[in-house]
Each structure stands twice: as C-alpha cells, then as structure tokens.
Amino acid sequence: MGQTPVVYGESTRPPRGDYSRAKGDYICAQNYAAYTEAEHDTYHRLYERQSALLAGRASQHFIDALPALGAKERIPRFEEINERLFKATGWEIVGVPGLIPEVPFFSLLAQRKFPVTDWIRQPEEFEYIVEPDIFHDLFGHVPLLFNPVMADFIQAYGQGGLKAAELGACEMLSRLYWYTVEFGLIREDGGVRAYGAGILSSVGELEYSVNSTEPHRLPLQLERAMRTLYKIDTYQQTYFVIDDMQQLLDLANTEFAPLYEQLSRQPTIGAKELLPGEQPL
C-alpha cells in the first residue's frame, strides 16, 4: 500500500525511511534481518555512551526501567521487548518508517501502541541526528512505558490528541508533549533530573538541561507550557519541571476544550522569554 513521508518543520533533506512498507496506520514490520553488523555496533556504542551519563542526570524512574529494554549489544527485536512491556503495562511497540502524521500518531498512543522508527542513524550522525531513529525511540521513550503512571499519561495524551485534532488545536497540545515527554525535567534528590526522551538520548543536552546555567527551568504549568514556542535545532532554552510523575496524569484529566479556546486568544511566548514575576528554579 505505502504511505506519504511526513515532514515537520523546515528541512532541505527529504524524510528518511521506506514508507512504501507502511500500512494504512503507518505500521510496518521490523525487518530484523536487514540490520548490518555495523548498525548493531552503532546501537551498542550509542547505548554504552548514553547509559554511562545517566547517574546524577537522569530520573531514577528511567534508570530503574532501562534494563527492561534487554541486551545492549545489538538492536533489540520488537517482539521480545513487547513480551515484557505488555505484561508490565499493557503497552506494545510497533515499527514505523519514520515520522508519521499527527492523527495516526495519536490513534496509536490511544491504543497503547508506541511507534518506533525501525532504522538507525549513519556513522556520521553519531553525535547528532535531526529526526528520531530507532535509538532515540527505544532508549529515550520505551523504558518509561514500563512505568505505570507514565504509560497511562501517554495513552491519555493520545486520546486527548484525537480530540485536539477535531478542534484544530494540535499545535498547542504538541507543545505540552514537547515540554514533557520529549524534554521534561523532574524534581529528584534535591535537584532536577531528566525524564524526557529528547534529553535522555542526547549526549550534550543531558548535561546541559540539568546543570547548565543558561536555560530557564520553570515549574510546569499547563497554560504556560502550551503557549511556549520551542526549538527543534538547538538545545532548549526553557525546560518545565514536574514534582512527580503523578502530576502529568493529573494534568491529563484537565478539560482541554475550553482551555484551547482561552489560549487561542492569547499570544505565544518565545522559547527563552520570561513573563513578569516568573522566577526560574
């Protein structure tokens, strides 16, 4: 059948991934036999490098869940992860050729299915990759799907996303995903730790987000985050901090329709802008 590649933001390079393999819901089978030894080695080296940086920077929730991914020496088989994941939280991961449109993405999350890109970056992209690959998706996102509270939040986000699509409010809701699931921080051990996948899979931003004096770190407040623009090509200039994982699930129970209406009448906030009276952590 095949599907059309998806592009978010501006890029001079066409999207990667073989979308001709994608079904109507954008799911495609993981072609495990196609991975080369060099690609398995890339995954292993990325895993080793990133896991060595977690202590004192990553949330303990993430550190505790990471072993559930399985052996780090080779790219994991999705079905083997799913045996453990479904037993833990009722989730499963499904292969996709790359970025997928918002509505199919929300629909999968609402069904407790997390889309994982099935290809891995090239050696020259070892330090930085523009779009998510299998390492970003597996290492960054999947461990916290073993956490019952985060698992429920991401499903609730998918359900809310389907409603947002009907109301034309996807952009506002996407900012919440960006500042929590992708680039969220949490209070732990008297400081802040990373739980967002975009941070956890980045060698530079993991240190920067937690310890640099450059970015703002603000307590997560729903309306504030949903008005705040974000950067896709640099480290974040503002991070939002939660007190605990339950706070995310509580936010998901908000009645969003009137909130979208309210926010549509307010201006957006720049990625490093502080509002009067705000005091960064």
C-alpha atoms as a printed R data frame, in Angstrom:
    type eleno elety resid chain resno       x      y      z
1   ATOM     1    CA   MET     A     1   0.000  0.000  0.000
2   ATOM     2    CA   GLY     A     2   2.553  2.571  1.135
3   ATOM     3    CA   GLN     A     3   2.172  5.988  2.703
4   ATOM     4    CA   THR     A     4   3.439  9.506  2.057
5   ATOM     5    CA   PRO     A     5   6.505 10.619  4.055
6   ATOM     6    CA   VAL     A     6   5.934 13.228  6.734
7   ATOM     7    CA   VAL     A     7   7.893 16.431  7.308
8   ATOM     8    CA   TYR     A     8   7.714 18.569 10.470
9   ATOM     9    CA   GLY     A     9   9.402 21.957 10.355
10  ATOM    10    CA   GLU     A    10  11.717 23.093  7.601
11  ATOM    11    CA   SER     A    11  14.317 20.797  6.083
12  ATOM    12    CA   THR     A    12  16.333 20.689  2.884
13  ATOM    13    CA   ARG     A    13  16.622 16.899  3.090
14  ATOM    14    CA   PRO     A    14  13.746 14.568  2.232
15  ATOM    15    CA   PRO     A    15  12.421 12.370  5.046
16  ATOM    16    CA   ARG     A    16  14.225  9.094  5.555
17  ATOM    17    CA   GLY     A    17  12.615  5.680  5.803
18  ATOM    18    CA   ASP     A    18  10.877  3.357  3.391
19  ATOM    19    CA   TYR     A    19   7.259  4.486  3.550
20  ATOM    20    CA   SER     A    20   6.284  2.042  0.797
21  ATOM    21    CA   ARG     A    21   6.270 -0.653  3.505
22  ATOM    22    CA   ALA     A    22   3.784  1.219  5.714
23  ATOM    23    CA   LYS     A    23   0.187  0.099  6.050
24  ATOM    24    CA   GLY     A    24  -2.792  2.406  6.427
25  ATOM    25    CA   ASP     A    25  -1.942  3.077 10.073
26  ATOM    26    CA   TYR     A    26   1.739  3.656  9.136
27  ATOM    27    CA   ILE     A    27   2.833  0.471 10.921
28  ATOM    28    CA   CYS     A    28   5.449 -1.681  9.221
29  ATOM    29    CA   ALA     A    29   7.153 -4.885 10.300
30  ATOM    30    CA   GLN     A    30  10.657 -4.661 11.752
31  ATOM    31    CA   ASN     A    31  12.922 -6.227  9.127
32  ATOM    32    CA   TYR     A    32  15.416 -7.518 11.663
33  ATOM    33    CA   ALA     A    33  17.491 -9.470  9.150
34  ATOM    34    CA   ALA     A    34  18.254 -6.256  7.263
35  ATOM    35    CA   TYR     A    35  20.334 -4.730 10.083
36  ATOM    36    CA   THR     A    36  24.044 -4.932  9.374
37  ATOM    37    CA   GLU     A    37  26.764 -5.685 11.916
38  ATOM    38    CA   ALA     A    38  27.849 -2.058 11.604
39  ATOM    39    CA   GLU     A    39  24.326 -0.922 12.555
40  ATOM    40    CA   HIS     A    40  24.229 -3.241 15.559
41  ATOM    41    CA   ASP     A    41  27.608 -1.808 16.578
42  ATOM    42    CA   THR     A    42  26.277  1.751 16.251
43  ATOM    43    CA   TYR     A    43  23.380  0.893 18.572
44  ATOM    44    CA   HIS     A    44  25.745 -0.719 21.087
45  ATOM    45    CA   ARG     A    45  28.113  2.250 21.119
46  ATOM    46    CA   LEU     A    46  25.237  4.737 21.470
47  ATOM    47    CA   TYR     A    47  23.772  2.718 24.348
48  ATOM    48    CA   GLU     A    48  27.106  2.436 26.146
49  ATOM    49    CA   ARG     A    49  27.870  6.132 25.802
50  ATOM    50    CA   GLN     A    50  24.464  7.349 26.877
51  ATOM    51    CA   SER     A    51  23.943  4.936 29.766
52  ATOM    52    CA   ALA     A    52  27.307  5.994 31.232
53  ATOM    53    CA   LEU     A    53  25.952  9.560 31.603
54  ATOM    54    CA   LEU     A    54  22.712  8.785 33.413
55  ATOM    55    CA   ALA     A    55  23.825  8.842 37.061
56  ATOM    56    CA   GLY     A    56  23.011 12.189 38.654
57  ATOM    57    CA   ARG     A    57  21.335 13.454 35.470
58  ATOM    58    CA   ALA     A    58  18.506 11.062 34.567
59  ATOM    59    CA   SER     A    59  15.406 10.376 36.622
60  ATOM    60    CA   GLN     A    60  15.667  7.298 38.815
61  ATOM    61    CA   HIS     A    61  12.381  6.166 37.267
62  ATOM    62    CA   PHE     A    62  14.188  5.930 33.927
63  ATOM    63    CA   ILE     A    63  17.349  4.325 35.327
64  ATOM    64    CA   ASP     A    64  15.282  1.650 37.072
65  ATOM    65    CA   ALA     A    65  13.333  0.846 33.889
66  ATOM    66    CA   LEU     A    66  16.200  0.864 31.374
67  ATOM    67    CA   PRO     A    67  17.237 -2.809 31.855
68  ATOM    68    CA   ALA     A    68  13.799 -3.832 30.577
69  ATOM    69    CA   LEU     A    69  14.998 -2.965 27.060
70  ATOM    70    CA   GLY     A    70  17.144 -6.082 27.160
71  ATOM    71    CA   ALA     A    71  20.644 -6.731 25.893
72  ATOM    72    CA   LYS     A    72  22.501 -3.630 24.780
73  ATOM    73    CA   GLU     A    73  24.948 -5.335 22.410
74  ATOM    74    CA   ARG     A    74  22.536 -5.488 19.466
75  ATOM    75    CA   ILE     A    75  19.423 -3.735 18.224
76  ATOM    76    CA   PRO     A    76  16.546 -5.392 20.113
77  ATOM    77    CA   ARG     A    77  13.760 -7.319 18.455
78  ATOM    78    CA   PHE     A    78  10.470 -5.525 18.975
79  ATOM    79    CA   GLU     A    79   8.572 -8.727 19.764
80  ATOM    80    CA   GLU     A    80  10.968 -9.560 22.604
81  ATOM    81    CA   ILE     A    81  10.503 -6.127 24.192
82  ATOM    82    CA   ASN     A    82   6.742 -6.472 23.772
83  ATOM    83    CA   GLU     A    83   6.658 -9.715 25.777
84  ATOM    84    CA   ARG     A    84   7.958 -7.797 28.783
85  ATOM    85    CA   LEU     A    85   6.212 -4.489 28.095
86  ATOM    86    CA   PHE     A    86   2.713 -5.876 27.652
87  ATOM    87    CA   LYS     A    87   2.989 -7.809 30.902
88  ATOM    88    CA   ALA     A    88   4.154 -4.661 32.707
89  ATOM    89    CA   THR     A    89   1.707 -2.012 31.473
90  ATOM    90    CA   GLY     A    90  -0.347 -3.369 28.573
91  ATOM    91    CA   TRP     A    91   1.664 -1.404 26.001
92  ATOM    92    CA   GLU     A    92   3.433 -2.635 22.883
93  ATOM    93    CA   ILE     A    93   5.812 -1.023 20.417
94  ATOM    94    CA   VAL     A    94   5.153 -1.071 16.683
95  ATOM    95    CA   GLY     A    95   7.524 -0.337 13.828
96  ATOM    96    CA   VAL     A    96   7.101  2.743 11.623
97  ATOM    97    CA   PRO     A    97   9.287  4.007  8.756
98  ATOM    98    CA   GLY     A    98   9.881  7.404 10.372
99  ATOM    99    CA   LEU     A    99   7.786 10.394 11.434
100 ATOM   100    CA   ILE     A   100   4.047  9.858 10.981
101 ATOM   101    CA   PRO     A   101   1.106 12.306 10.808
102 ATOM   102    CA   GLU     A   102  -0.498 13.562 13.990
103 ATOM   103    CA   VAL     A   103  -3.816 11.691 13.826
104 ATOM   104    CA   PRO     A   104  -2.287  8.231 13.185
105 ATOM   105    CA   PHE     A   105   0.251  9.006 15.933
106 ATOM   106    CA   PHE     A   106  -2.460  9.952 18.428
107 ATOM   107    CA   SER     A   107  -4.530  6.932 17.416
108 ATOM   108    CA   LEU     A   108  -1.674  4.521 18.126
109 ATOM   109    CA   LEU     A   109  -0.970  6.089 21.524
110 ATOM   110    CA   ALA     A   110  -4.655  5.910 22.427
111 ATOM   111    CA   GLN     A   111  -4.459  2.138 21.745
112 ATOM   112    CA   ARG     A   112  -1.327  1.807 23.935
113 ATOM   113    CA   LYS     A   113   0.860  1.259 20.883
114 ATOM   114    CA   PHE     A   114   4.069  3.289 20.681
115 ATOM   115    CA   PRO     A   115   5.529  3.902 17.194
116 ATOM   116    CA   VAL     A   116   9.269  3.186 16.943
117 ATOM   117    CA   THR     A   117  11.300  4.142 13.877
118 ATOM   118    CA   ASP     A   118  12.926  0.957 12.588
119 ATOM   119    CA   TRP     A   119  16.137  2.381 11.049
120 ATOM   120    CA   ILE     A   120  19.302  3.611 12.772
121 ATOM   121    CA   ARG     A   121  21.455  6.649 12.086
122 ATOM   122    CA   GLN     A   122  24.554  6.677  9.900
123 ATOM   123    CA   PRO     A   123  28.050  6.805 11.493
124 ATOM   124    CA   GLU     A   124  28.453 10.493 10.592
125 ATOM   125    CA   GLU     A   125  25.292 11.203 12.623
126 ATOM   126    CA   PHE     A   126  26.590  9.519 15.755
127 ATOM   127    CA   GLU     A   127  26.724 12.770 17.740
128 ATOM   128    CA   TYR     A   128  23.526 14.370 16.430
129 ATOM   129    CA   ILE     A   129  20.605 13.318 14.280
130 ATOM   130    CA   VAL     A   130  17.883 15.647 13.021
131 ATOM   131    CA   GLU     A   131  14.978 13.173 13.108
132 ATOM   132    CA   PRO     A   132  14.256 10.345 15.541
133 ATOM   133    CA   ASP     A   133  15.799  6.950 14.781
134 ATOM   134    CA   ILE     A   134  15.481  3.582 16.497
135 ATOM   135    CA   PHE     A   135  17.993  4.507 19.207
136 ATOM   136    CA   HIS     A   136  16.148  7.700 20.127
137 ATOM   137    CA   ASP     A   137  12.797  5.941 20.216
138 ATOM   138    CA   LEU     A   138  13.901  2.786 22.046
139 ATOM   139    CA   PHE     A   139  16.402  4.224 24.519
140 ATOM   140    CA   GLY     A   140  14.635  7.549 25.063
141 ATOM   141    CA   HIS     A   141  10.952  6.618 25.109
142 ATOM   142    CA   VAL     A   142  10.379  2.938 25.740
143 ATOM   143    CA   PRO     A   143  11.849  2.451 29.258
144 ATOM   144    CA   LEU     A   144   9.307  4.797 30.845
145 ATOM   145    CA   LEU     A   145   6.468  2.916 29.140
146 ATOM   146    CA   PHE     A   146   7.257  0.302 31.791
147 ATOM   147    CA   ASN     A   147   6.301  2.934 34.412
148 ATOM   148    CA   PRO     A   148   2.541  2.600 35.048
149 ATOM   149    CA   VAL     A   149   1.946  6.317 35.605
150 ATOM   150    CA   MET     A   150   3.850  7.454 32.507
151 ATOM   151    CA   ALA     A   151   2.216  4.663 30.495
152 ATOM   152    CA   ASP     A   152  -1.246  5.943 31.456
153 ATOM   153    CA   PHE     A   153  -0.273  9.555 30.765
154 ATOM   154    CA   ILE     A   154   0.921  8.834 27.233
155 ATOM   155    CA   GLN     A   155  -2.268  6.936 26.431
156 ATOM   156    CA   ALA     A   156  -4.321  9.829 27.811
157 ATOM   157    CA   TYR     A   157  -2.251 12.198 25.689
158 ATOM   158    CA   GLY     A   158  -3.108 10.173 22.587
159 ATOM   159    CA   GLN     A   159  -6.803 10.242 23.437
160 ATOM   160    CA   GLY     A   160  -6.588 13.988 24.003
161 ATOM   161    CA   GLY     A   161  -4.709 14.423 20.751
162 ATOM   162    CA   LEU     A   162  -7.567 12.904 18.758
163 ATOM   163    CA   LYS     A   163  -9.934 15.445 20.338
164 ATOM   164    CA   ALA     A   164  -7.447 18.268 19.710
165 ATOM   165    CA   ALA     A   165  -7.298 17.316 16.027
166 ATOM   166    CA   GLU     A   166 -11.067 17.729 15.789
167 ATOM   167    CA   LEU     A   167 -10.788 21.163 17.412
168 ATOM   168    CA   GLY     A   168  -7.817 22.351 15.359
169 ATOM   169    CA   ALA     A   169  -5.661 22.586 18.489
170 ATOM   170    CA   CYS     A   170  -2.864 20.123 17.736
171 ATOM   171    CA   GLU     A   171  -0.146 22.772 17.811
172 ATOM   172    CA   MET     A   172  -0.985 23.826 21.353
173 ATOM   173    CA   LEU     A   173  -1.145 20.235 22.570
174 ATOM   174    CA   SER     A   174   2.096 19.340 20.784
175 ATOM   175    CA   ARG     A   175   3.910 21.896 22.931
176 ATOM   176    CA   LEU     A   176   2.819 20.001 26.023
177 ATOM   177    CA   TYR     A   177   4.246 16.765 24.580
178 ATOM   178    CA   TRP     A   178   7.470 18.550 23.662
179 ATOM   179    CA   TYR     A   179   7.995 20.012 27.119
180 ATOM   180    CA   THR     A   180   7.100 16.814 28.987
181 ATOM   181    CA   VAL     A   181   7.563 13.540 27.100
182 ATOM   182    CA   GLU     A   182  10.430 14.852 24.962
183 ATOM   183    CA   PHE     A   183  12.177 17.492 27.101
184 ATOM   184    CA   GLY     A   184  10.744 17.230 30.604
185 ATOM   185    CA   LEU     A   185  12.610 17.545 33.903
186 ATOM   186    CA   ILE     A   186  11.543 16.217 37.318
187 ATOM   187    CA   ARG     A   187  12.496 17.176 40.876
188 ATOM   188    CA   GLU     A   188  14.577 14.429 42.486
189 ATOM   189    CA   ASP     A   189  17.254 14.222 45.161
190 ATOM   190    CA   GLY     A   190  17.210 17.939 45.891
191 ATOM   191    CA   GLY     A   191  17.759 18.905 42.249
192 ATOM   192    CA   VAL     A   192  16.351 18.257 38.804
193 ATOM   193    CA   ARG     A   193  16.705 15.151 36.654
194 ATOM   194    CA   ALA     A   194  15.719 14.421 33.062
195 ATOM   195    CA   TYR     A   195  12.862 12.155 32.065
196 ATOM   196    CA   GLY     A   196  12.232 13.488 28.524
197 ATOM   197    CA   ALA     A   197  13.335 11.224 25.666
198 ATOM   198    CA   GLY     A   198  14.922 14.027 23.654
199 ATOM   199    CA   ILE     A   199  17.219 14.754 26.587
200 ATOM   200    CA   LEU     A   200  17.908 11.165 27.606
201 ATOM   201    CA   SER     A   201  19.047 10.170 24.110
202 ATOM   202    CA   SER     A   202  21.291 13.241 23.652
203 ATOM   203    CA   VAL     A   203  24.878 13.236 24.922
204 ATOM   204    CA   GLY     A   204  25.094 17.022 25.138
205 ATOM   205    CA   GLU     A   205  21.623 18.023 26.254
206 ATOM   206    CA   LEU     A   206  21.557 15.585 29.165
207 ATOM   207    CA   GLU     A   207  24.300 17.538 30.915
208 ATOM   208    CA   TYR     A   208  23.093 20.926 29.670
209 ATOM   209    CA   SER     A   209  19.463 20.512 30.735
210 ATOM   210    CA   VAL     A   210  20.306 19.514 34.286
211 ATOM   211    CA   ASN     A   211  23.428 21.523 35.114
212 ATOM   212    CA   SER     A   212  23.882 24.463 32.727
213 ATOM   213    CA   THR     A   213  23.092 27.964 33.991
214 ATOM   214    CA   GLU     A   214  21.944 29.074 30.530
215 ATOM   215    CA   PRO     A   215  18.360 27.746 30.173
216 ATOM   216    CA   HIS     A   216  15.336 28.710 32.235
217 ATOM   217    CA   ARG     A   217  13.777 25.975 34.367
218 ATOM   218    CA   LEU     A   218  10.188 26.706 35.358
219 ATOM   219    CA   PRO     A   219   7.626 24.713 37.327
220 ATOM   220    CA   LEU     A   220   5.312 23.003 34.854
221 ATOM   221    CA   GLN     A   221   2.093 24.941 34.464
222 ATOM   222    CA   LEU     A   222  -0.263 23.719 31.759
223 ATOM   223    CA   GLU     A   223  -1.243 27.013 30.128
224 ATOM   224    CA   ARG     A   224   2.316 28.342 30.247
225 ATOM   225    CA   ALA     A   225   3.777 25.290 28.522
226 ATOM   226    CA   MET     A   226   1.081 25.199 25.855
227 ATOM   227    CA   ARG     A   227   1.785 28.836 24.902
228 ATOM   228    CA   THR     A   228   5.566 28.422 24.781
229 ATOM   229    CA   LEU     A   229   7.372 28.014 21.460
230 ATOM   230    CA   TYR     A   230  10.271 25.568 21.274
231 ATOM   231    CA   LYS     A   231  13.490 24.953 19.382
232 ATOM   232    CA   ILE     A   232  13.910 21.949 17.082
233 ATOM   233    CA   ASP     A   233  17.503 22.612 16.012
234 ATOM   234    CA   THR     A   234  19.269 23.644 19.260
235 ATOM   235    CA   TYR     A   235  19.190 22.760 22.935
236 ATOM   236    CA   GLN     A   236  16.047 24.014 24.643
237 ATOM   237    CA   GLN     A   237  16.096 27.493 26.141
238 ATOM   238    CA   THR     A   238  13.321 26.724 28.630
239 ATOM   239    CA   TYR     A   239  12.536 23.497 30.477
240 ATOM   240    CA   PHE     A   240   9.474 22.747 32.585
241 ATOM   241    CA   VAL     A   241   9.881 20.810 35.824
242 ATOM   242    CA   ILE     A   242   7.354 18.455 37.417
243 ATOM   243    CA   ASP     A   243   7.260 17.461 41.080
244 ATOM   244    CA   ASP     A   244   6.464 13.801 40.369
245 ATOM   245    CA   MET     A   245   5.068 11.573 37.617
246 ATOM   246    CA   GLN     A   246   1.547 11.702 39.041
247 ATOM   247    CA   GLN     A   247   1.454 15.420 38.187
248 ATOM   248    CA   LEU     A   248   1.433 14.505 34.479
249 ATOM   249    CA   LEU     A   249  -1.516 12.157 34.868
250 ATOM   250    CA   ASP     A   250  -3.399 14.799 36.849
251 ATOM   251    CA   LEU     A   251  -2.850 17.304 34.025
252 ATOM   252    CA   ALA     A   252  -4.224 14.822 31.507
253 ATOM   253    CA   ASN     A   253  -7.568 14.918 33.327
254 ATOM   254    CA   THR     A   254  -7.983 18.629 32.501
255 ATOM   255    CA   GLU     A   255 -10.968 19.675 30.373
256 ATOM   256    CA   PHE     A   256  -8.984 20.878 27.361
257 ATOM   257    CA   ALA     A   257 -11.688 22.258 25.046
258 ATOM   258    CA   PRO     A   258 -12.301 25.499 26.989
259 ATOM   259    CA   LEU     A   259  -8.555 25.767 27.573
260 ATOM   260    CA   TYR     A   260  -7.900 25.724 23.818
261 ATOM   261    CA   GLU     A   261 -10.487 28.449 23.369
262 ATOM   262    CA   GLN     A   262  -8.848 30.550 26.074
263 ATOM   263    CA   LEU     A   263  -5.315 30.033 24.748
264 ATOM   264    CA   SER     A   264  -6.332 30.846 21.164
265 ATOM   265    CA   ARG     A   265  -6.921 34.433 22.320
266 ATOM   266    CA   GLN     A   266  -3.510 34.757 23.962
267 ATOM   267    CA   PRO     A   267  -0.133 35.375 22.307
268 ATOM   268    CA   THR     A   268   2.535 32.702 22.168
269 ATOM   269    CA   ILE     A   269   5.607 33.020 24.386
270 ATOM   270    CA   GLY     A   270   9.140 32.965 22.988
271 ATOM   271    CA   ALA     A   271  11.362 29.976 23.671
272 ATOM   272    CA   LYS     A   272  13.507 31.917 26.167
273 ATOM   273    CA   GLU     A   273  11.024 34.570 27.210
274 ATOM   274    CA   LEU     A   274  10.185 35.076 30.876
275 ATOM   275    CA   LEU     A   275   6.862 36.542 31.899
276 ATOM   276    CA   PRO     A   276   6.704 39.306 34.539
277 ATOM   277    CA   GLY     A   277   7.172 37.864 38.003
278 ATOM   278    CA   GLU     A   278   8.482 34.481 36.896
279 ATOM   279    CA   GLN     A   279  11.431 33.146 38.851
280 ATOM   280    CA   PRO     A   280  13.347 30.274 37.211
281 ATOM   281    CA   LEU     A   281  14.305 27.424 39.526
